[in-house]
XYZ file of N, CA and C in Angstrom:
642
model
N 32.761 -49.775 20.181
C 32.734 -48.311 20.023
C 32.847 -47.917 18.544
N 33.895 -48.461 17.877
C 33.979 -48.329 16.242
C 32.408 -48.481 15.281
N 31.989 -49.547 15.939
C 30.806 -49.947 15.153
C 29.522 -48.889 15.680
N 29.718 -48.588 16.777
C 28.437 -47.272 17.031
C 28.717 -46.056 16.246
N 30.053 -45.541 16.024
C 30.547 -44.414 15.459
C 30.046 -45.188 13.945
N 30.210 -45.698 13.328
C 29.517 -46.534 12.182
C 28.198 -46.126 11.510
N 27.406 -46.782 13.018
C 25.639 -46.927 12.758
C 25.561 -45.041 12.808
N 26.507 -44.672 13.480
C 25.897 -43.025 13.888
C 26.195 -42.020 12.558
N 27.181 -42.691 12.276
C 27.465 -41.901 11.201
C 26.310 -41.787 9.490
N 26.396 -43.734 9.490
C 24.925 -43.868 8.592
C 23.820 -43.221 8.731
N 23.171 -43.476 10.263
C 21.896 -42.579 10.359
C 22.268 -41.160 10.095
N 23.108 -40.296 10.581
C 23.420 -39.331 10.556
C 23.227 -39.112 8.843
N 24.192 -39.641 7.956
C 24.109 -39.191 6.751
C 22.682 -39.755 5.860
N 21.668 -40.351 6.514
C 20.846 -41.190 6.036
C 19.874 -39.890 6.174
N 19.477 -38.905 6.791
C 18.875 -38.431 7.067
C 19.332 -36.723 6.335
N 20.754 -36.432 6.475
C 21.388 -35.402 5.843
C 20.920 -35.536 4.063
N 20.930 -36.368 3.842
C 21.107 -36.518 2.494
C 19.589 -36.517 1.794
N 18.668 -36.823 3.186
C 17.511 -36.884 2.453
C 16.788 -35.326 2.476
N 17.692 -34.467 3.472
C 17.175 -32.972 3.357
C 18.033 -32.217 2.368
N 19.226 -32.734 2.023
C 19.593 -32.613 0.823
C 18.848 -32.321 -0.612
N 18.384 -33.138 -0.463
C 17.412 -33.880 -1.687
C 16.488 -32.849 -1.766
N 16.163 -32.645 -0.512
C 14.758 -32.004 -0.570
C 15.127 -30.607 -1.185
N 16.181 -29.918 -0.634
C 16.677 -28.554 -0.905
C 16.561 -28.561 -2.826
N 17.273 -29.906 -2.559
C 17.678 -29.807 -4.687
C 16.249 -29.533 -5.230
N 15.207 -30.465 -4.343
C 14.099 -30.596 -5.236
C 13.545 -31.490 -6.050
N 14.454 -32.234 -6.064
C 14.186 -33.701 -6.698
C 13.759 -34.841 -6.164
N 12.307 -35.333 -7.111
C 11.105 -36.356 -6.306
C 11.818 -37.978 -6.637
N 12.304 -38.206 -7.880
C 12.610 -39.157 -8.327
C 13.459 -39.342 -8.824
N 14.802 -40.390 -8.922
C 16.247 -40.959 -9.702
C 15.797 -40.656 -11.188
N 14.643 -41.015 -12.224
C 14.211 -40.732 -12.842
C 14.376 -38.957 -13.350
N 14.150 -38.514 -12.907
C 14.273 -36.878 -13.051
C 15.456 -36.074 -13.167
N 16.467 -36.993 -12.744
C 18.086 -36.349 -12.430
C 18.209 -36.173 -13.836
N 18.891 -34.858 -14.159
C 19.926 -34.404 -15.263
C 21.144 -34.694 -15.060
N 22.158 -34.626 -15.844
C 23.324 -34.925 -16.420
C 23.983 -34.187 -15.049
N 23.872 -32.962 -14.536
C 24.123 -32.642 -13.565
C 23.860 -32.880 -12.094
N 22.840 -33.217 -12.183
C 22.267 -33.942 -10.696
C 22.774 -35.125 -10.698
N 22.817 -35.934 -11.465
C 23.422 -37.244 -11.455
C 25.250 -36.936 -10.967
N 25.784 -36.368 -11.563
C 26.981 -36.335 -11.037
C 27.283 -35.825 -9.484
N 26.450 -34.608 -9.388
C 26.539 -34.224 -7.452
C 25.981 -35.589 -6.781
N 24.865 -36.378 -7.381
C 24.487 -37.481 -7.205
C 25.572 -38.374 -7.015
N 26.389 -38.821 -7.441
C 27.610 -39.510 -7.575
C 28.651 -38.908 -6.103
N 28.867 -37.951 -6.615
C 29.926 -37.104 -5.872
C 29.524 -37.051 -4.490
N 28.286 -37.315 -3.868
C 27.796 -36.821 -2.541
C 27.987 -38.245 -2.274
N 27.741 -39.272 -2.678
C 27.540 -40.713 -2.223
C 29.160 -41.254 -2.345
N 30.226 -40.831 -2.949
C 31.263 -41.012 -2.701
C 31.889 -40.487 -1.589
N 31.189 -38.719 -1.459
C 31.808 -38.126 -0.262
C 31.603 -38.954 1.625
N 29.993 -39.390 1.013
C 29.535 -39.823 2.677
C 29.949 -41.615 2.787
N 30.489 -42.135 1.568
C 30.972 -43.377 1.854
C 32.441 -43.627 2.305
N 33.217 -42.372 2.028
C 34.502 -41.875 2.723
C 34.228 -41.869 4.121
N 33.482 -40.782 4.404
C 33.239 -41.186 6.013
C 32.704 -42.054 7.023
N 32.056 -42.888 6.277
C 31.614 -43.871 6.771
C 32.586 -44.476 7.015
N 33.604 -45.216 6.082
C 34.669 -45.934 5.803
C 35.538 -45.605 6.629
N 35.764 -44.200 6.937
C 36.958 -43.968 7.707
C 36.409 -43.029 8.570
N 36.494 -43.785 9.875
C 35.819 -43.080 11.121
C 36.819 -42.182 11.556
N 38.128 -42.528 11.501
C 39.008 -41.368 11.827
C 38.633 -39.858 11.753
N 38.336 -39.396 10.610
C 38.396 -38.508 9.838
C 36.892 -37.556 10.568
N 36.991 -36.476 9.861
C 35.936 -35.727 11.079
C 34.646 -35.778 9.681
N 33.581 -35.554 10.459
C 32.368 -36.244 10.043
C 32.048 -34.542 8.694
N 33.102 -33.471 9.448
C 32.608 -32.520 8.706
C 33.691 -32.072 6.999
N 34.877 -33.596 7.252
C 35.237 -33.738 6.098
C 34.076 -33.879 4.783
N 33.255 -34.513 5.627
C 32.133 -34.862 3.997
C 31.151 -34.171 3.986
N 30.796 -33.600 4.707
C 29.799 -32.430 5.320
C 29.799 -31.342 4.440
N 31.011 -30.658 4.170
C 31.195 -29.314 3.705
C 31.612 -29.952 2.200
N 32.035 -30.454 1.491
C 31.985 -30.385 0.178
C 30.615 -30.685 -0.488
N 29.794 -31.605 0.544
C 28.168 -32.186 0.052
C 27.467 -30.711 -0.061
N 27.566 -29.654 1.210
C 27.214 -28.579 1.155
C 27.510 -27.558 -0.313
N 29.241 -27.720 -0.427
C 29.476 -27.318 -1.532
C 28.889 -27.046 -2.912
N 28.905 -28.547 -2.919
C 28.390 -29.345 -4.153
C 26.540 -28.474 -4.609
N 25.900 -29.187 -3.100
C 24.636 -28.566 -3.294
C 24.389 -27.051 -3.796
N 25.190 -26.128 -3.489
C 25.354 -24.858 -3.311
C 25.691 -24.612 -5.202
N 26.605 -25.297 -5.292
C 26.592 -25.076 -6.839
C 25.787 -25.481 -8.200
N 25.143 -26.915 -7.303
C 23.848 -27.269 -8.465
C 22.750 -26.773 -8.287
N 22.557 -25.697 -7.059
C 21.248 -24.571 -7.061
C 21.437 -23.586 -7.881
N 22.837 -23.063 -8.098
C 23.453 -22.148 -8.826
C 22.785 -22.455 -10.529
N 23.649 -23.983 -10.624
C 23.489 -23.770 -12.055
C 21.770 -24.258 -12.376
N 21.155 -24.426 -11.266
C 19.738 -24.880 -11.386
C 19.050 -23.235 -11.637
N 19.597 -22.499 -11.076
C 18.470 -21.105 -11.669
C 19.480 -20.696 -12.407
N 20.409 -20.578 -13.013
C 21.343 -20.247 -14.390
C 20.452 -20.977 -15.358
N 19.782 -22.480 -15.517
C 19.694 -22.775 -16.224
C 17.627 -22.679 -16.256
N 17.327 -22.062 -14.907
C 16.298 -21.616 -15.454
C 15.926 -20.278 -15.824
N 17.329 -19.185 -16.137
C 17.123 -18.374 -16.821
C 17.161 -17.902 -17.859
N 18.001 -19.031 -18.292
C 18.933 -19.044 -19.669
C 18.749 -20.143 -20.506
N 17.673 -20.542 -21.752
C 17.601 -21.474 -22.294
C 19.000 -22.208 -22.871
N 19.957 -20.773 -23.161
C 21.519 -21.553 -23.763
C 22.175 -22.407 -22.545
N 21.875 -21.575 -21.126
C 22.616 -22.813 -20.455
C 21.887 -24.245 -19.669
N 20.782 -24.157 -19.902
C 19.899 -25.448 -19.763
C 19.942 -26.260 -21.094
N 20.393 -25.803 -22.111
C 20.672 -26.537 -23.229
C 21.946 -27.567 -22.952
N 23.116 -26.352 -22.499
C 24.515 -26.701 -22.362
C 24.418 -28.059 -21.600
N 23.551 -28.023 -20.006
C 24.100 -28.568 -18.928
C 22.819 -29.571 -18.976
N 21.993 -29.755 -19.844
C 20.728 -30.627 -19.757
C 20.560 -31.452 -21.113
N 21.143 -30.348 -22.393
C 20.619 -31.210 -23.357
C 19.408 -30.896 -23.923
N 18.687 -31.308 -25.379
C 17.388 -30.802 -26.039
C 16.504 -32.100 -25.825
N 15.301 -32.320 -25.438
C 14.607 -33.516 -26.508
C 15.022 -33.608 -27.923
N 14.877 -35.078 -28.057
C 15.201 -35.523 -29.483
C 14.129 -36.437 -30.276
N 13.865 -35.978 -31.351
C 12.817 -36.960 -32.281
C 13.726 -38.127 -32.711
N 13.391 -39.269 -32.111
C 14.337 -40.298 -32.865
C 13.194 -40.875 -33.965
N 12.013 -40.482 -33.550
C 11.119 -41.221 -34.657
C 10.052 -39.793 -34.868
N 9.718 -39.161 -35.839
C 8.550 -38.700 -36.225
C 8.361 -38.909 -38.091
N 6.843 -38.759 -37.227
C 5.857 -38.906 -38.746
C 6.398 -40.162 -38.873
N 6.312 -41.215 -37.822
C 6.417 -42.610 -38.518
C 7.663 -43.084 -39.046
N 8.849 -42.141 -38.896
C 10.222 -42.167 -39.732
C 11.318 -42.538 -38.392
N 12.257 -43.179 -38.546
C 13.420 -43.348 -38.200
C 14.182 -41.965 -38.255
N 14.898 -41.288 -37.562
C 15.514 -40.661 -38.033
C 17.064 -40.972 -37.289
N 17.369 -41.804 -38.177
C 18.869 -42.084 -38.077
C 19.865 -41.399 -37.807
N 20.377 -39.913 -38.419
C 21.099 -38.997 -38.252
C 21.144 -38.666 -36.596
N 19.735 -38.491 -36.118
C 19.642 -37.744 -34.340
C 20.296 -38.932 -34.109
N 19.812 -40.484 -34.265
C 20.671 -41.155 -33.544
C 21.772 -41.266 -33.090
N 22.501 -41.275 -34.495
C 24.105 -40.999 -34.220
C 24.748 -39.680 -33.368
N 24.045 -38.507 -33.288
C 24.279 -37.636 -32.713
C 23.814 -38.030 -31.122
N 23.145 -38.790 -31.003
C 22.742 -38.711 -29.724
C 23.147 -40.343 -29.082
N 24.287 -40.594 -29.739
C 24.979 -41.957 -29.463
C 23.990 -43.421 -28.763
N 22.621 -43.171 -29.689
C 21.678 -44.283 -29.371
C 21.331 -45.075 -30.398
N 21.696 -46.618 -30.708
C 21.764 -47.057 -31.066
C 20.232 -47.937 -31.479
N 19.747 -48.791 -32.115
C 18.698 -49.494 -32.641
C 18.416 -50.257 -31.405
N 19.146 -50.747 -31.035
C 18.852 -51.726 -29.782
C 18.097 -51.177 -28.596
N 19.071 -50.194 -28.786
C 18.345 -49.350 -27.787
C 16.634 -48.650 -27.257
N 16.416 -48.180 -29.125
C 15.403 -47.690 -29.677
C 14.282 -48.877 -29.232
N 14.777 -50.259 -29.536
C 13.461 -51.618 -29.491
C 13.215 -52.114 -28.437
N 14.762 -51.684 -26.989
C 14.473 -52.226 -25.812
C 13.340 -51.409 -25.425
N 13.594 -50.000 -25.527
C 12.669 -48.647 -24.718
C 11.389 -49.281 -25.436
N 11.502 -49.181 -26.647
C 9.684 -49.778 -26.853
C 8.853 -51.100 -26.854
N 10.319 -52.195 -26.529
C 9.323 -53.456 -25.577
C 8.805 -52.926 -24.294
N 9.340 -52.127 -23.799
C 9.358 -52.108 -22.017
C 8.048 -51.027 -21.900
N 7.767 -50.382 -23.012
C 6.622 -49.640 -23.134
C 5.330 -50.385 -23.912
N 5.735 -51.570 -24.105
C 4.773 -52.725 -24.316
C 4.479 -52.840 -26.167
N 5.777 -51.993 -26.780
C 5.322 -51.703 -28.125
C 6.106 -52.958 -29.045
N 5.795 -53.744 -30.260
C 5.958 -55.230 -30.576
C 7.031 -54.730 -31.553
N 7.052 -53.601 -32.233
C 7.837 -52.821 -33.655
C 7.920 -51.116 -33.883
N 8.514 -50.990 -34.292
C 8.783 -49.619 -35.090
C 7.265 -49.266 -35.691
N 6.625 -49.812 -36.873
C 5.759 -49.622 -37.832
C 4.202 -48.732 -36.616
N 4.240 -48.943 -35.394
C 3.581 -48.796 -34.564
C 3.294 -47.386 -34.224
N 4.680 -47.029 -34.469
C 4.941 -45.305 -33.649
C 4.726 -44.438 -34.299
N 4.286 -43.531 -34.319
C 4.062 -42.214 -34.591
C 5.310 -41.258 -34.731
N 5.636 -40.923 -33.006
C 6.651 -39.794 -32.822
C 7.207 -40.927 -31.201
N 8.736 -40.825 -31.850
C 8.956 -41.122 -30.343
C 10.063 -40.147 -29.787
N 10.295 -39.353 -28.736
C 11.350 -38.501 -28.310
C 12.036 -39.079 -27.074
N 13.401 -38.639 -27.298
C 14.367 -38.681 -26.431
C 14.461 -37.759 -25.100
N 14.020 -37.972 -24.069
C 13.827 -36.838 -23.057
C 15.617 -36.351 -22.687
N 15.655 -35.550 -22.163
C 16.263 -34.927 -21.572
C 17.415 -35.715 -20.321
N 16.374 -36.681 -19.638
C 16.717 -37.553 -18.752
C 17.067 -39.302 -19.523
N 16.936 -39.208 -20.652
C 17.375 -40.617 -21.352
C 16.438 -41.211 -21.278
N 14.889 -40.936 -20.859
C 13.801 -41.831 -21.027
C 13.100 -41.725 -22.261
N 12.466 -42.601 -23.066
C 11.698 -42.400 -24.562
C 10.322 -42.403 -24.369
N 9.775 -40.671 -24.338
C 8.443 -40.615 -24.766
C 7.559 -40.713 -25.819
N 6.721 -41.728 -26.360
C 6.387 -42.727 -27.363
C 4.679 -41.915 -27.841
N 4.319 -42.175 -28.439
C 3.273 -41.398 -29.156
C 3.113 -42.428 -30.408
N 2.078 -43.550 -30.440
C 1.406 -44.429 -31.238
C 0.527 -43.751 -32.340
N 0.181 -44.900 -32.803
C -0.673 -44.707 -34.500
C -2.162 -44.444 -33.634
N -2.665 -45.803 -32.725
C -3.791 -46.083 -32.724
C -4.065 -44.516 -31.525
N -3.424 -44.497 -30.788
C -3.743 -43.058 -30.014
C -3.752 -41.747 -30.607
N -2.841 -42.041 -31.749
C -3.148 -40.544 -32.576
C -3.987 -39.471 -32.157
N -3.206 -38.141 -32.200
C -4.008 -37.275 -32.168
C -4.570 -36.957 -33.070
N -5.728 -35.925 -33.508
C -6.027 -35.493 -34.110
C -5.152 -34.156 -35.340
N -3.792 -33.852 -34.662
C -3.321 -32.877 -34.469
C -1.393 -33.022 -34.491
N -0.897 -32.437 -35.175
C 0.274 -32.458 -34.492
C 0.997 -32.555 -33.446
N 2.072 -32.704 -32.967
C 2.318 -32.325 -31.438
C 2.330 -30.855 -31.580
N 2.161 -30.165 -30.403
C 2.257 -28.438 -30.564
C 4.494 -28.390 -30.379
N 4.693 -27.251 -31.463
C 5.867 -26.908 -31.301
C 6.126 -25.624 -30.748
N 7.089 -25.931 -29.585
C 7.823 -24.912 -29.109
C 8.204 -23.630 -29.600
N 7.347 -22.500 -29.753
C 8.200 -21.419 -30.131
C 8.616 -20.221 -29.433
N 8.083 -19.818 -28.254
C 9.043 -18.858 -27.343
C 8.870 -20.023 -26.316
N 10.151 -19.896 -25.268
C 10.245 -20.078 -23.714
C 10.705 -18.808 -23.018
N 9.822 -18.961 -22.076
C 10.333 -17.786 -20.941
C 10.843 -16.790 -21.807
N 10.441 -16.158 -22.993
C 10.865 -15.252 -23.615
C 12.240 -15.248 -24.482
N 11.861 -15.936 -25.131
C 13.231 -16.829 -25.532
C 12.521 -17.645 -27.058
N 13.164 -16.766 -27.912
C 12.809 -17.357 -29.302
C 13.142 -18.851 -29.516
N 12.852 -19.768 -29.793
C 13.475 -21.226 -30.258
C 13.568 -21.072 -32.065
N 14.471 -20.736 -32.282
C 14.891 -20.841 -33.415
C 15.330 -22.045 -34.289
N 15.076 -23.368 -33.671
C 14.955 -24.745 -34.426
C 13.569 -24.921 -34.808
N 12.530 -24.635 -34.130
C 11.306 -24.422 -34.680
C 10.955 -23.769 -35.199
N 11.373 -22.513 -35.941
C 11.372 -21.305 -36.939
C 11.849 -22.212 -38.313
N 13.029 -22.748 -37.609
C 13.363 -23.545 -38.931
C 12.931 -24.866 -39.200
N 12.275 -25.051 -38.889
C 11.780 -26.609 -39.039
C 10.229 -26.273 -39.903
N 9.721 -24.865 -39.188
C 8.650 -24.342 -39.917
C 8.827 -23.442 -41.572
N 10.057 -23.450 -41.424
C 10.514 -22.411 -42.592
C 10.196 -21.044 -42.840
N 10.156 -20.586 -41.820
C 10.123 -19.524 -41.424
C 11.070 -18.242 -41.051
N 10.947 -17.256 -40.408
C 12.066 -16.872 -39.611
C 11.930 -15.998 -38.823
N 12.445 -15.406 -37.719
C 12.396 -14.255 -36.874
C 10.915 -13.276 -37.292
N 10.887 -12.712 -38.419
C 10.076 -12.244 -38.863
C 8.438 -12.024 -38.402
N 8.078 -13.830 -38.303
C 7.354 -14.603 -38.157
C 6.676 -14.007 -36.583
N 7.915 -13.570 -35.677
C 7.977 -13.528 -34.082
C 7.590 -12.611 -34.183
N 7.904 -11.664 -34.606
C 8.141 -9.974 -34.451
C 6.489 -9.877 -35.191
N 6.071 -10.308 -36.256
C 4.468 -9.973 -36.614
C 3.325 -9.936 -35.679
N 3.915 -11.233 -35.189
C 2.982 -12.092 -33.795
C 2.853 -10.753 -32.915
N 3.904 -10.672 -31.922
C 3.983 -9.381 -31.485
C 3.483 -8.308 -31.455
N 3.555 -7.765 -32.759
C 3.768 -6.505 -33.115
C 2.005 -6.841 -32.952
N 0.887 -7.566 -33.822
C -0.102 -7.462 -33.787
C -0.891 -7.867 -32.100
N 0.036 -8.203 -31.375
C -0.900 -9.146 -29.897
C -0.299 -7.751 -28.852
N 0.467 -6.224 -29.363
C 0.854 -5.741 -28.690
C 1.279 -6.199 -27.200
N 2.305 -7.268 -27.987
C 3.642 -7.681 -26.424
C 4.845 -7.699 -27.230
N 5.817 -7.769 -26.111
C 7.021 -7.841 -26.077
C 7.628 -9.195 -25.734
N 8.281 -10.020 -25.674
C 9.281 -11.159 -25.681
C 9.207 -11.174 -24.545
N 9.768 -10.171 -23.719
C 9.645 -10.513 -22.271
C 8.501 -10.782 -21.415
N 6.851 -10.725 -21.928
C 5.642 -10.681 -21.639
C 5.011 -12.034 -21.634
N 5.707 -13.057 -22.566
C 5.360 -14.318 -23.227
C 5.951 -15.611 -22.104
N 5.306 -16.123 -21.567
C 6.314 -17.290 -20.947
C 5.907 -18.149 -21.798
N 5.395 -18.804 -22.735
C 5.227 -20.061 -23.527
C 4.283 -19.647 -24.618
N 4.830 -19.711 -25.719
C 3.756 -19.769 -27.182
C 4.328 -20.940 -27.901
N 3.473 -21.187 -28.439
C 3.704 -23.128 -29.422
C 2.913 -22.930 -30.680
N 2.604 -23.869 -31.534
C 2.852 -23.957 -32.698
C 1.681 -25.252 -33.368
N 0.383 -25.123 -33.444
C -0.184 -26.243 -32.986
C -1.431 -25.996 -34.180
N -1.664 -27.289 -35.173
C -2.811 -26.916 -36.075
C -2.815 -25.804 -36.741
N -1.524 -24.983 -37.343
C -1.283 -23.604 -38.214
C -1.683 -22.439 -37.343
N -1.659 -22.744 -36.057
C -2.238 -21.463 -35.395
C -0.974 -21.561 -34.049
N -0.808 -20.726 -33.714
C 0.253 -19.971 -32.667
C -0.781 -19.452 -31.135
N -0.460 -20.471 -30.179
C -1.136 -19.814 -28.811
C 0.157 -19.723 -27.529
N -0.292 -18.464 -27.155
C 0.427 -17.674 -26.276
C 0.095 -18.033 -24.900
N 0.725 -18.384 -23.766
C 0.874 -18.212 -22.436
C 1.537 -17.041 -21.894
N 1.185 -15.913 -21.767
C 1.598 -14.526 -21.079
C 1.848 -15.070 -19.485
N 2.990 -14.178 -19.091
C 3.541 -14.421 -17.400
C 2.086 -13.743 -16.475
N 1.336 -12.957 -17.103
C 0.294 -12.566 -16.260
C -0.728 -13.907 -16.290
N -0.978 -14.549 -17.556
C -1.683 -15.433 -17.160
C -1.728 -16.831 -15.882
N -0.212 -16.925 -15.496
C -0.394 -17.280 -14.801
C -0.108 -17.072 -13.683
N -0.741 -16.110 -12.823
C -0.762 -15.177 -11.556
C -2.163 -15.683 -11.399
């Protein structure tokens, strides 16, 4: 009898967890943020409690998994409204390599070490450093790599509004400032709130408006 309450409980949570998933939205382990990974954690501790201890009522682990979910939907549209708190709870991409350069400083800030830097680019089939172009630090700890021989023609395009939302590291990276935004604007007659994506690409600035994509 112990061991059926067991198997019932596994299937039971084998199946909970995968509509779970579905609610969050997430296709792949790969994709988890800093936050998903921890409800990630926290849900697989909760349903290995009950497994473990059949005593206990099945809706001990039930309602905090619910919990849990309930609050990383929360901070999942907090943080898709708010670039400051998708920063907070996600983190920026990071250039650990552009224009061919090391940049040592992001490293240390982003507690990734050299080793690190040469494993990600054996496993992406790359022999050295001298190879790369631009390599970035995603969001999720994976390194997106950008070679000599693939070169674009072109810069990468830089980020300068989201969802209406100035990026002010790319103002400064361009040497620029606010100014810069408000001209754009003022001549394309829109407003900030009109813009879901403009970038920064070959000295020229292109706009994605929220109507464009309706």
């Amino acid at each position: 009898m112990e061991y059926l309450k067991i198997i019932f409980r596994i299937s039971f949570f084998y199946f909970f967890i995968i509509l779970i998933y579905r609610i969050m939205g997430k296709r792949e382990v790969g994709q988890l943020g800093i936050v998903d990974l921890i409800v990630s954690i926290l849900i697989a501790e909760l349903v290995a409690i009950s497994v473990e201890d059949s005593t206990k009522s099945i809706l001990a682990s039930i309602i905090p998994i619910i919990c849990l979910v309930i609050l990383q939907l929360i901070l999942s549209y907090s943080s898709l409204k708010s670039p400051k708190m998708r920063s907070l709870l996600d983190g920026t991409p990071a250039f650990i390599i552009k224009n061919g350069k090391v940049n040592y400083k992001e490293m240390i800030h982003q507690k990734y070490n050299l080793d690190d830097l040469l494993t990600q680019l054996r496993e992406k089939g790359y022999r050295n450093i001298e190879e790369i172009e631009y390599a970035i630090l995603e969001n999720n700890g994976t390194l997106s790599v950008f070679n000599y021989q693939n070169k674009l023609s072109s810069p990468l395009p830089m980020p300068l509004i989201l969802d209406g939302k100035i990026q002010y590291d790319t103002l400064k990276e361009m040497n620029k400032d606010k100014t810069l935004v408000d001209t754009l604007l003022k001549t394309k007659h829109l407003s900030l709130s009109d813009i879901f994506y403009a970038f920064y690409k070959d000295k020229s600035i292109f706009i994605i408006k929220y109507t464009d994509l309706t």
